Amino acid sequence: KIKYESIEKLSPGLKNLHLCAIVLNQPDLKTTSTGDFYVQIKISDSKESSLVPLSLLFFGSNSETVPKSCTRGDVLCLHNVYSQSHKNDLQIVGNQKIKTTFSIIKPNLNIISTSNDNFKNQDLEQARKLFTQEQNLKSALSIYQRSICEIEKGYFDLIARIYAVERGNKRILLHVWDGTISNYTQFSIINK
């Protein structure tokens, strides 16, 4: 099983790191003087962290090998990155040449990935933890952190991220994602 590192515990000079973090900005695709592509992304794995958001620099030989399509609020999972010091700040570096892979997990269930299936499944679980942490629901996690595929008939509580709302006559349809790969399911919501 992959061990995801906490950003707060990182220091310069670490290699072969696995990270999962929330994207804080929309990256711009740029090119180096040698023609390689790169993006610079601000990331954080804790909304309450006192640290300045971490900078990720990701290089690739073409535009498809860098996580250019991530946007603010996505979860970015990185495999085989390293840490370095740049102008007295900690920086994470990913590079296609050192076989860095990534998964971008969007709230609408769209997953863009260069990782293998084993990584993708674990990335989804890690993303789910970050999405629930982002909602500041720490005290309720043990009770509420369940997946849609675990639910049977009856009443239940569920933490999920809303990614679309449809309004109709006398009803509202919420499209939600619980951070797992689940079949399409419909539930009625009772508002007390």
Coordinates of N, CA and C in Angstrom, one line a residue:
K1 N 0.8 -1.2 0.0 CA 0.0 0.0 0.0 C 0.9 1.2 0.0
I2 N 0.4 2.3 -0.7 CA 1.2 3.5 -0.9 C 1.1 4.3 0.4
K3 N 2.2 4.9 0.8 CA 2.2 5.8 2.0 C 2.3 7.3 1.4
Y4 N 1.2 8.0 1.6 CA 1.2 9.4 1.2 C 1.8 10.3 2.3
E5 N 2.7 11.1 1.9 CA 3.4 11.9 2.9 C 2.6 13.2 3.2
S6 N 2.7 13.7 4.5 CA 2.1 14.9 4.8 C 3.0 16.1 4.4
I7 N 2.4 17.1 3.8 CA 3.2 18.2 3.3 C 3.9 18.9 4.5
E8 N 3.3 18.9 5.6 CA 3.8 19.6 6.8 C 5.1 19.0 7.3
K9 N 5.3 17.7 7.0 CA 6.5 16.9 7.5 C 7.6 16.9 6.5
L10 N 7.4 17.5 5.3 CA 8.5 17.4 4.3 C 9.6 18.3 4.5
S11 N 10.8 17.9 4.0 CA 12.0 18.8 4.1 C 12.7 18.6 2.7
P12 N 13.7 19.5 2.4 CA 14.4 19.3 1.1 C 15.2 18.0 1.1
G13 N 15.4 17.5 -0.1 CA 16.3 16.4 -0.3 C 15.6 15.0 -0.3
L14 N 14.3 15.0 -0.2 CA 13.5 13.7 -0.1 C 13.2 13.2 -1.5
K15 N 13.2 11.9 -1.8 CA 13.0 11.4 -3.1 C 11.9 10.3 -3.0
N16 N 11.4 9.9 -4.2 CA 10.3 8.9 -4.3 C 9.1 9.1 -3.4
L17 N 8.6 10.4 -3.4 CA 7.5 10.7 -2.5 C 6.2 10.5 -3.2
H18 N 5.2 10.2 -2.4 CA 3.8 10.1 -2.9 C 3.0 11.2 -2.1
L19 N 2.4 12.1 -2.8 CA 1.6 13.2 -2.2 C 0.2 13.2 -2.8
C20 N -0.7 13.7 -2.0 CA -2.1 13.9 -2.5 C -2.5 15.3 -1.9
A21 N -2.8 16.3 -2.7 CA -3.1 17.6 -2.2 C -4.2 18.3 -3.0
I22 N -4.8 19.3 -2.4 CA -5.8 20.1 -3.1 C -5.1 21.2 -3.9
V23 N -5.5 21.4 -5.1 CA -5.0 22.4 -6.0 C -5.5 23.8 -5.7
L24 N -4.7 24.8 -5.5 CA -5.1 26.1 -5.1 C -5.1 27.1 -6.2
N25 N -4.6 26.8 -7.4 CA -4.6 27.8 -8.5 C -4.8 27.0 -9.9
Q26 N -5.1 27.8 -10.9 CA -5.1 27.3 -12.3 C -3.8 27.4 -12.9
P27 N -3.1 26.3 -13.2 CA -1.7 26.4 -13.7 C -1.7 26.9 -15.2
D28 N -0.6 27.6 -15.5 CA -0.4 28.0 -16.9 C 0.7 27.1 -17.5
L29 N 0.4 26.5 -18.7 CA 1.4 25.7 -19.4 C 2.4 26.6 -20.0
K30 N 3.7 26.3 -19.7 CA 4.8 27.1 -20.2 C 5.9 26.1 -20.8
T31 N 6.8 26.7 -21.5 CA 7.9 25.9 -22.1 C 9.3 26.4 -21.6
T32 N 10.2 25.5 -21.5 CA 11.6 25.8 -21.1 C 12.4 26.2 -22.3
S33 N 13.6 26.7 -22.1 CA 14.4 27.1 -23.2 C 14.8 25.9 -24.1
T34 N 14.7 24.7 -23.5 CA 15.1 23.5 -24.3 C 13.8 22.8 -25.0
G35 N 12.7 23.5 -24.8 CA 11.5 23.0 -25.5 C 10.6 22.0 -24.7
D36 N 11.0 21.7 -23.4 CA 10.2 20.9 -22.5 C 9.0 21.7 -22.0
F37 N 7.9 21.1 -21.6 CA 6.8 21.7 -21.0 C 6.8 21.7 -19.5
Y38 N 6.2 22.7 -18.9 CA 6.1 22.6 -17.4 C 4.9 23.4 -16.9
V39 N 4.5 23.1 -15.7 CA 3.4 23.9 -15.0 C 3.9 24.1 -13.6
Q40 N 3.5 25.2 -13.0 CA 3.8 25.5 -11.6 C 2.4 25.6 -10.9
I41 N 2.2 24.8 -9.9 CA 0.9 24.6 -9.2 C 1.1 24.8 -7.7
K42 N 0.2 25.6 -7.1 CA 0.2 25.8 -5.6 C -0.7 24.7 -5.1
I43 N -0.2 23.9 -4.1 CA -1.0 22.8 -3.5 C -0.9 22.9 -1.9
S44 N -1.9 22.3 -1.3 CA -2.0 22.2 0.1 C -2.7 20.9 0.5
D45 N -2.3 20.2 1.6 CA -3.1 19.0 2.0 C -3.8 19.3 3.3
S46 N -3.9 20.6 3.7 CA -4.6 20.9 4.9 C -5.1 22.3 4.8
K47 N -6.4 22.5 4.9 CA -7.0 23.8 4.9 C -6.6 24.7 6.1
E48 N -6.3 24.0 7.2 CA -5.9 24.7 8.4 C -4.4 24.8 8.6
S49 N -3.6 24.4 7.6 CA -2.2 24.5 7.8 C -1.7 25.9 7.9
S50 N -0.7 26.1 8.8 CA -0.2 27.4 9.0 C 0.9 27.7 8.0
L51 N 1.3 26.6 7.2 CA 2.3 26.8 6.2 C 1.8 27.5 5.0
V52 N 2.8 28.2 4.3 CA 2.5 28.8 3.0 C 2.2 27.6 2.1
P53 N 1.2 27.8 1.1 CA 1.0 26.7 0.2 C 2.3 26.3 -0.5
L54 N 2.4 25.0 -0.8 CA 3.6 24.5 -1.4 C 3.6 24.6 -2.9
S55 N 4.7 24.9 -3.5 CA 4.9 25.0 -4.9 C 5.3 23.7 -5.5
L56 N 4.5 23.3 -6.6 CA 4.9 22.1 -7.3 C 5.3 22.5 -8.7
L57 N 6.5 22.1 -9.1 CA 7.0 22.3 -10.5 C 7.0 21.0 -11.2
F58 N 6.3 20.9 -12.3 CA 6.1 19.6 -13.0 C 6.6 19.7 -14.5
F59 N 7.6 18.9 -14.9 CA 8.1 18.9 -16.2 C 7.7 17.7 -17.1
G60 N 7.6 17.9 -18.4 CA 7.3 16.8 -19.3 C 7.7 17.1 -20.7
S61 N 7.9 16.1 -21.5 CA 8.4 16.3 -22.9 C 7.3 16.8 -23.8
N62 N 6.0 16.6 -23.4 CA 4.9 17.2 -24.2 C 3.8 17.6 -23.3
S63 N 2.9 18.4 -23.8 CA 1.8 19.0 -22.9 C 0.9 17.9 -22.3
E64 N 0.8 16.7 -22.8 CA 0.0 15.7 -22.2 C 0.6 15.0 -21.0
T65 N 1.9 15.2 -20.8 CA 2.6 14.5 -19.7 C 2.7 15.4 -18.4
V66 N 2.0 16.6 -18.4 CA 2.0 17.4 -17.2 C 0.6 17.6 -16.8
P67 N 0.3 17.9 -15.5 CA -1.1 18.1 -15.1 C -1.6 19.5 -15.3
K68 N -1.7 19.8 -16.6 CA -2.2 21.1 -17.0 C -3.7 21.4 -16.9
S69 N -4.4 20.3 -16.8 CA -5.9 20.4 -16.8 C -6.5 20.5 -15.4
C70 N -5.7 20.6 -14.4 CA -6.2 20.7 -13.0 C -6.7 22.1 -12.8
T71 N -7.7 22.3 -11.9 CA -8.2 23.6 -11.6 C -8.3 23.7 -10.1
R72 N -8.6 24.9 -9.6 CA -8.7 25.1 -8.1 C -9.8 24.2 -7.6
G73 N -9.5 23.5 -6.5 CA -10.4 22.6 -5.8 C -10.3 21.1 -6.2
D74 N -9.6 20.8 -7.3 CA -9.3 19.5 -7.7 C -8.3 18.9 -6.7
V75 N -8.3 17.5 -6.6 CA -7.3 16.9 -5.8 C -6.2 16.3 -6.8
L76 N -5.0 16.6 -6.5 CA -3.9 16.1 -7.4 C -3.0 15.1 -6.6
C77 N -3.0 13.9 -7.1 CA -2.1 12.9 -6.4 C -0.9 12.6 -7.3
L78 N 0.3 12.6 -6.6 CA 1.5 12.6 -7.3 C 2.3 11.4 -6.8
H79 N 3.0 10.7 -7.7 CA 3.8 9.5 -7.4 C 5.2 9.7 -7.9
N80 N 6.2 9.5 -7.1 CA 7.6 9.5 -7.5 C 8.0 11.0 -7.8
V81 N 7.8 11.9 -6.8 CA 8.3 13.3 -6.9 C 9.4 13.4 -5.8
Y82 N 10.1 14.5 -5.9 CA 11.1 14.8 -4.9 C 11.0 16.2 -4.4
S83 N 11.6 16.5 -3.3 CA 11.6 17.9 -2.6 C 12.9 18.5 -2.8
Q84 N 12.9 19.8 -2.9 CA 14.1 20.6 -3.0 C 13.9 22.0 -2.4
S85 N 15.0 22.7 -2.1 CA 14.9 24.0 -1.6 C 15.1 25.0 -2.8
H86 N 14.3 26.0 -2.9 CA 14.4 27.0 -4.0 C 14.1 28.3 -3.4
K87 N 15.2 29.2 -3.4 CA 15.1 30.5 -2.8 C 14.6 30.5 -1.3
N88 N 15.1 29.5 -0.6 CA 14.7 29.3 0.8 C 13.3 28.8 1.0
D89 N 12.6 28.4 0.0 CA 11.3 27.8 0.1 C 11.3 26.3 -0.3
L90 N 10.5 25.5 0.3 CA 10.4 24.1 -0.1 C 9.6 24.0 -1.4
Q91 N 10.1 23.2 -2.3 CA 9.4 23.0 -3.6 C 9.4 21.5 -3.9
I92 N 8.3 21.1 -4.5 CA 8.1 19.7 -5.0 C 8.3 19.7 -6.5
V93 N 9.1 18.7 -7.0 CA 9.3 18.6 -8.4 C 8.9 17.2 -8.9
G94 N 8.2 17.3 -10.0 CA 7.8 16.1 -10.7 C 8.3 16.2 -12.1
N95 N 8.7 15.0 -12.7 CA 9.3 15.0 -14.0 C 9.0 13.7 -14.7
Q96 N 8.6 13.8 -15.9 CA 8.3 12.6 -16.7 C 9.6 11.7 -16.8
K97 N 10.8 12.4 -16.8 CA 12.0 11.7 -17.0 C 12.4 10.8 -15.8
I98 N 11.8 11.1 -14.6 CA 12.1 10.3 -13.4 C 10.8 9.4 -13.2
K99 N 10.0 9.3 -14.2 CA 8.8 8.5 -14.1 C 7.7 8.9 -13.1
T100 N 7.6 10.2 -12.9 CA 6.6 10.8 -12.0 C 5.2 10.5 -12.7
T101 N 4.2 10.0 -12.0 CA 2.9 9.9 -12.5 C 1.9 10.7 -11.6
F102 N 0.7 11.0 -12.1 CA -0.2 11.8 -11.4 C -1.7 11.3 -11.7
S103 N -2.6 11.7 -10.8 CA -4.0 11.5 -11.0 C -4.6 12.9 -10.6
I104 N -5.5 13.4 -11.5 CA -6.3 14.6 -11.2 C -7.7 14.1 -10.9
I105 N -8.2 14.3 -9.7 CA -9.6 13.9 -9.3 C -10.4 15.1 -9.2
K106 N -11.4 15.2 -10.1 CA -12.3 16.3 -10.2 C -13.6 16.0 -9.4
P107 N -14.3 17.0 -8.9 CA -15.5 16.8 -8.2 C -16.6 16.1 -9.0
N108 N -16.5 16.2 -10.4 CA -17.6 15.6 -11.2 C -17.3 14.1 -11.6
L109 N -16.4 13.5 -10.9 CA -16.0 12.1 -11.1 C -15.1 11.9 -12.2
N110 N -14.7 12.9 -13.0 CA -13.8 12.8 -14.1 C -12.4 12.6 -13.5
I111 N -11.7 11.5 -13.8 CA -10.4 11.2 -13.4 C -9.4 11.2 -14.5
I112 N -8.4 12.1 -14.5 CA -7.4 12.2 -15.5 C -6.1 11.6 -14.8
S113 N -5.6 10.5 -15.4 CA -4.5 9.9 -14.7 C -3.4 9.3 -15.7
T114 N -2.2 9.4 -15.2 CA -1.1 8.6 -15.8 C -0.7 7.5 -14.9
S115 N -1.4 7.3 -13.8 CA -1.0 6.3 -12.8 C -1.7 4.9 -13.2
N116 N -1.2 3.8 -12.7 CA -1.8 2.5 -12.9 C -3.0 2.4 -12.1
D117 N -3.8 1.3 -12.3 CA -5.1 1.1 -11.6 C -4.9 1.1 -10.1
N118 N -3.8 0.4 -9.6 CA -3.6 0.3 -8.1 C -3.4 1.7 -7.5
F119 N -2.7 2.6 -8.2 CA -2.5 4.0 -7.7 C -3.8 4.7 -7.8
K120 N -4.6 4.5 -8.9 CA -5.8 5.3 -9.1 C -6.8 5.0 -7.9
N121 N -7.0 3.7 -7.5 CA -7.9 3.3 -6.5 C -7.5 4.0 -5.2
Q122 N -6.2 3.9 -4.8 CA -5.7 4.5 -3.6 C -5.8 6.1 -3.7
D123 N -5.6 6.6 -4.9 CA -5.7 8.1 -5.0 C -7.1 8.5 -4.7
L124 N -8.1 7.7 -5.2 CA -9.5 8.1 -4.9 C -9.8 8.1 -3.4
E125 N -9.3 7.1 -2.7 CA -9.6 7.1 -1.3 C -8.9 8.3 -0.6
Q126 N -7.7 8.6 -1.0 CA -7.0 9.7 -0.4 C -7.7 11.0 -0.7
A127 N -8.2 11.2 -2.0 CA -9.0 12.3 -2.4 C -10.2 12.5 -1.5
R128 N -10.9 11.4 -1.3 CA -12.1 11.4 -0.5 C -11.8 12.0 0.9
K129 N -10.7 11.6 1.5 CA -10.3 12.1 2.8 C -10.1 13.6 2.8
L130 N -9.4 14.1 1.7 CA -9.2 15.5 1.6 C -10.4 16.3 1.4
F131 N -11.4 15.8 0.6 CA -12.6 16.5 0.3 C -13.4 16.6 1.6
T132 N -13.4 15.5 2.4 CA -14.2 15.6 3.7 C -13.5 16.5 4.7
Q133 N -12.2 16.5 4.7 CA -11.4 17.4 5.6 C -11.7 18.8 5.2
E134 N -11.8 19.1 3.9 CA -12.0 20.4 3.5 C -13.4 21.0 4.0
Q135 N -14.3 20.1 4.4 CA -15.6 20.5 4.9 C -15.5 20.8 6.4
N136 N -14.4 20.6 7.0 CA -14.2 20.8 8.5 C -15.2 19.9 9.3
L137 N -15.3 18.6 8.9 CA -16.2 17.7 9.6 C -15.4 16.6 10.3
K138 N -14.3 17.0 11.0 CA -13.4 16.0 11.6 C -14.1 15.2 12.6
S139 N -14.9 15.8 13.5 CA -15.5 15.0 14.6 C -16.5 14.0 14.1
A140 N -17.1 14.1 12.9 CA -18.1 13.2 12.4 C -17.6 12.2 11.5
L141 N -16.3 12.2 11.2 CA -15.8 11.3 10.1 C -16.1 9.8 10.4
S142 N -15.9 9.4 11.7 CA -16.0 7.9 11.9 C -17.5 7.5 11.7
I143 N -18.4 8.4 11.9 CA -19.8 8.1 11.7 C -20.3 8.2 10.3
Y144 N -19.8 9.3 9.7 CA -20.4 9.7 8.4 C -19.6 9.3 7.2
Q145 N -18.3 8.9 7.4 CA -17.5 8.6 6.2 C -17.7 7.2 5.7
R146 N -18.8 7.0 5.0 CA -19.1 5.8 4.3 C -19.3 6.0 2.9
S147 N -19.3 5.0 2.1 CA -19.4 5.2 0.6 C -20.8 4.7 0.2
I148 N -21.2 5.3 -0.9 CA -22.6 5.0 -1.4 C -22.7 3.5 -1.7
C149 N -21.7 2.8 -2.1 CA -21.8 1.3 -2.4 C -22.0 0.5 -1.1
E150 N -21.7 1.1 0.1 CA -21.9 0.4 1.4 C -23.3 0.5 1.9
I151 N -24.1 1.4 1.3 CA -25.4 1.8 1.9 C -26.5 0.8 1.5
E152 N -27.3 0.4 2.4 CA -28.5 -0.5 2.2 C -29.7 0.3 2.4
K153 N -30.9 -0.3 2.4 CA -32.2 0.4 2.6 C -32.2 1.0 4.0
G154 N -33.0 2.1 4.1 CA -33.2 2.7 5.4 C -32.6 4.2 5.3
Y155 N -32.6 4.8 6.5 CA -32.1 6.1 6.6 C -30.6 6.1 6.9
F156 N -29.9 7.1 6.5 CA -28.5 7.1 6.7 C -28.0 8.6 6.5
D157 N -26.8 8.8 7.1 CA -26.1 10.1 6.9 C -25.0 9.9 5.9
L158 N -24.7 10.9 5.1 CA -23.7 10.7 4.1 C -23.0 12.1 3.9
I159 N -21.7 12.0 3.8 CA -20.9 13.2 3.4 C -20.5 13.0 2.0
A160 N -20.8 14.0 1.1 CA -20.5 13.9 -0.3 C -20.3 15.3 -0.8
R161 N -19.6 15.4 -1.9 CA -19.4 16.7 -2.6 C -20.4 16.9 -3.7
I162 N -21.1 18.0 -3.7 CA -22.1 18.3 -4.7 C -21.4 18.9 -5.9
Y163 N -21.7 18.3 -7.1 CA -21.1 18.8 -8.3 C -22.1 19.3 -9.3
A164 N -23.4 19.1 -9.1 CA -24.4 19.7 -10.0 C -25.7 19.7 -9.2
V165 N -26.5 20.7 -9.6 CA -27.9 20.8 -9.0 C -28.9 21.1 -10.2
E166 N -29.9 20.3 -10.2 CA -31.0 20.4 -11.2 C -32.3 20.8 -10.4
R167 N -32.9 21.8 -10.9 CA -34.2 22.3 -10.3 C -35.3 21.9 -11.2
G168 N -36.4 21.3 -10.6 CA -37.6 21.0 -11.4 C -38.8 21.4 -10.6
N169 N -40.0 20.9 -11.1 CA -41.2 21.2 -10.4 C -41.3 20.4 -9.1
K170 N -41.3 21.2 -8.0 CA -41.4 20.6 -6.7 C -40.3 19.7 -6.3
R171 N -39.2 19.7 -7.0 CA -38.1 18.8 -6.6 C -36.7 19.4 -7.0
I172 N -35.7 19.0 -6.3 CA -34.3 19.4 -6.6 C -33.5 18.1 -6.7
L173 N -32.8 18.0 -7.8 CA -31.9 16.8 -7.9 C -30.5 17.2 -7.7
L174 N -29.8 16.6 -6.7 CA -28.4 16.9 -6.4 C -27.6 15.7 -7.0
H175 N -26.5 16.1 -7.7 CA -25.6 15.1 -8.2 C -24.4 15.2 -7.2
V176 N -24.1 14.1 -6.6 CA -23.0 14.1 -5.6 C -22.0 13.0 -5.8
W177 N -20.8 13.2 -5.2 CA -19.8 12.2 -5.3 C -19.2 11.9 -3.9
D178 N -19.1 10.7 -3.6 CA -18.6 10.3 -2.3 C -17.1 10.0 -2.3
G179 N -16.4 10.1 -3.4 CA -15.0 9.9 -3.5 C -14.6 8.5 -3.8
T180 N -15.6 7.6 -4.2 CA -15.4 6.2 -4.5 C -15.9 6.0 -5.9
I181 N -15.6 4.8 -6.5 CA -16.2 4.4 -7.7 C -17.5 3.7 -7.4
S182 N -18.6 4.3 -7.7 CA -19.9 3.7 -7.3 C -20.8 3.7 -8.5
N183 N -21.8 2.8 -8.5 CA -22.8 2.7 -9.5 C -23.7 3.9 -9.3
Y184 N -24.4 4.3 -10.4 CA -25.4 5.4 -10.3 C -26.5 5.0 -9.4
T185 N -26.9 5.8 -8.4 CA -27.9 5.4 -7.5 C -28.7 6.7 -7.2
Q186 N -30.0 6.5 -6.9 CA -30.9 7.6 -6.5 C -31.4 7.4 -5.1
F187 N -31.3 8.5 -4.3 CA -31.8 8.5 -2.9 C -32.8 9.7 -2.8
S188 N -33.8 9.5 -1.9 CA -34.6 10.7 -1.5 C -34.0 11.3 -0.3
I189 N -34.1 12.7 -0.2 CA -33.6 13.4 0.9 C -34.7 13.9 1.7
I190 N -34.7 13.7 3.0 CA -35.7 14.1 3.9 C -35.2 15.3 4.7
N191 N -35.8 16.4 4.5 CA -35.4 17.7 5.2 C -36.2 17.9 6.4
K192 N -35.6 17.8 7.6 CA -36.3 18.0 8.8 C -36.3 19.4 9.3

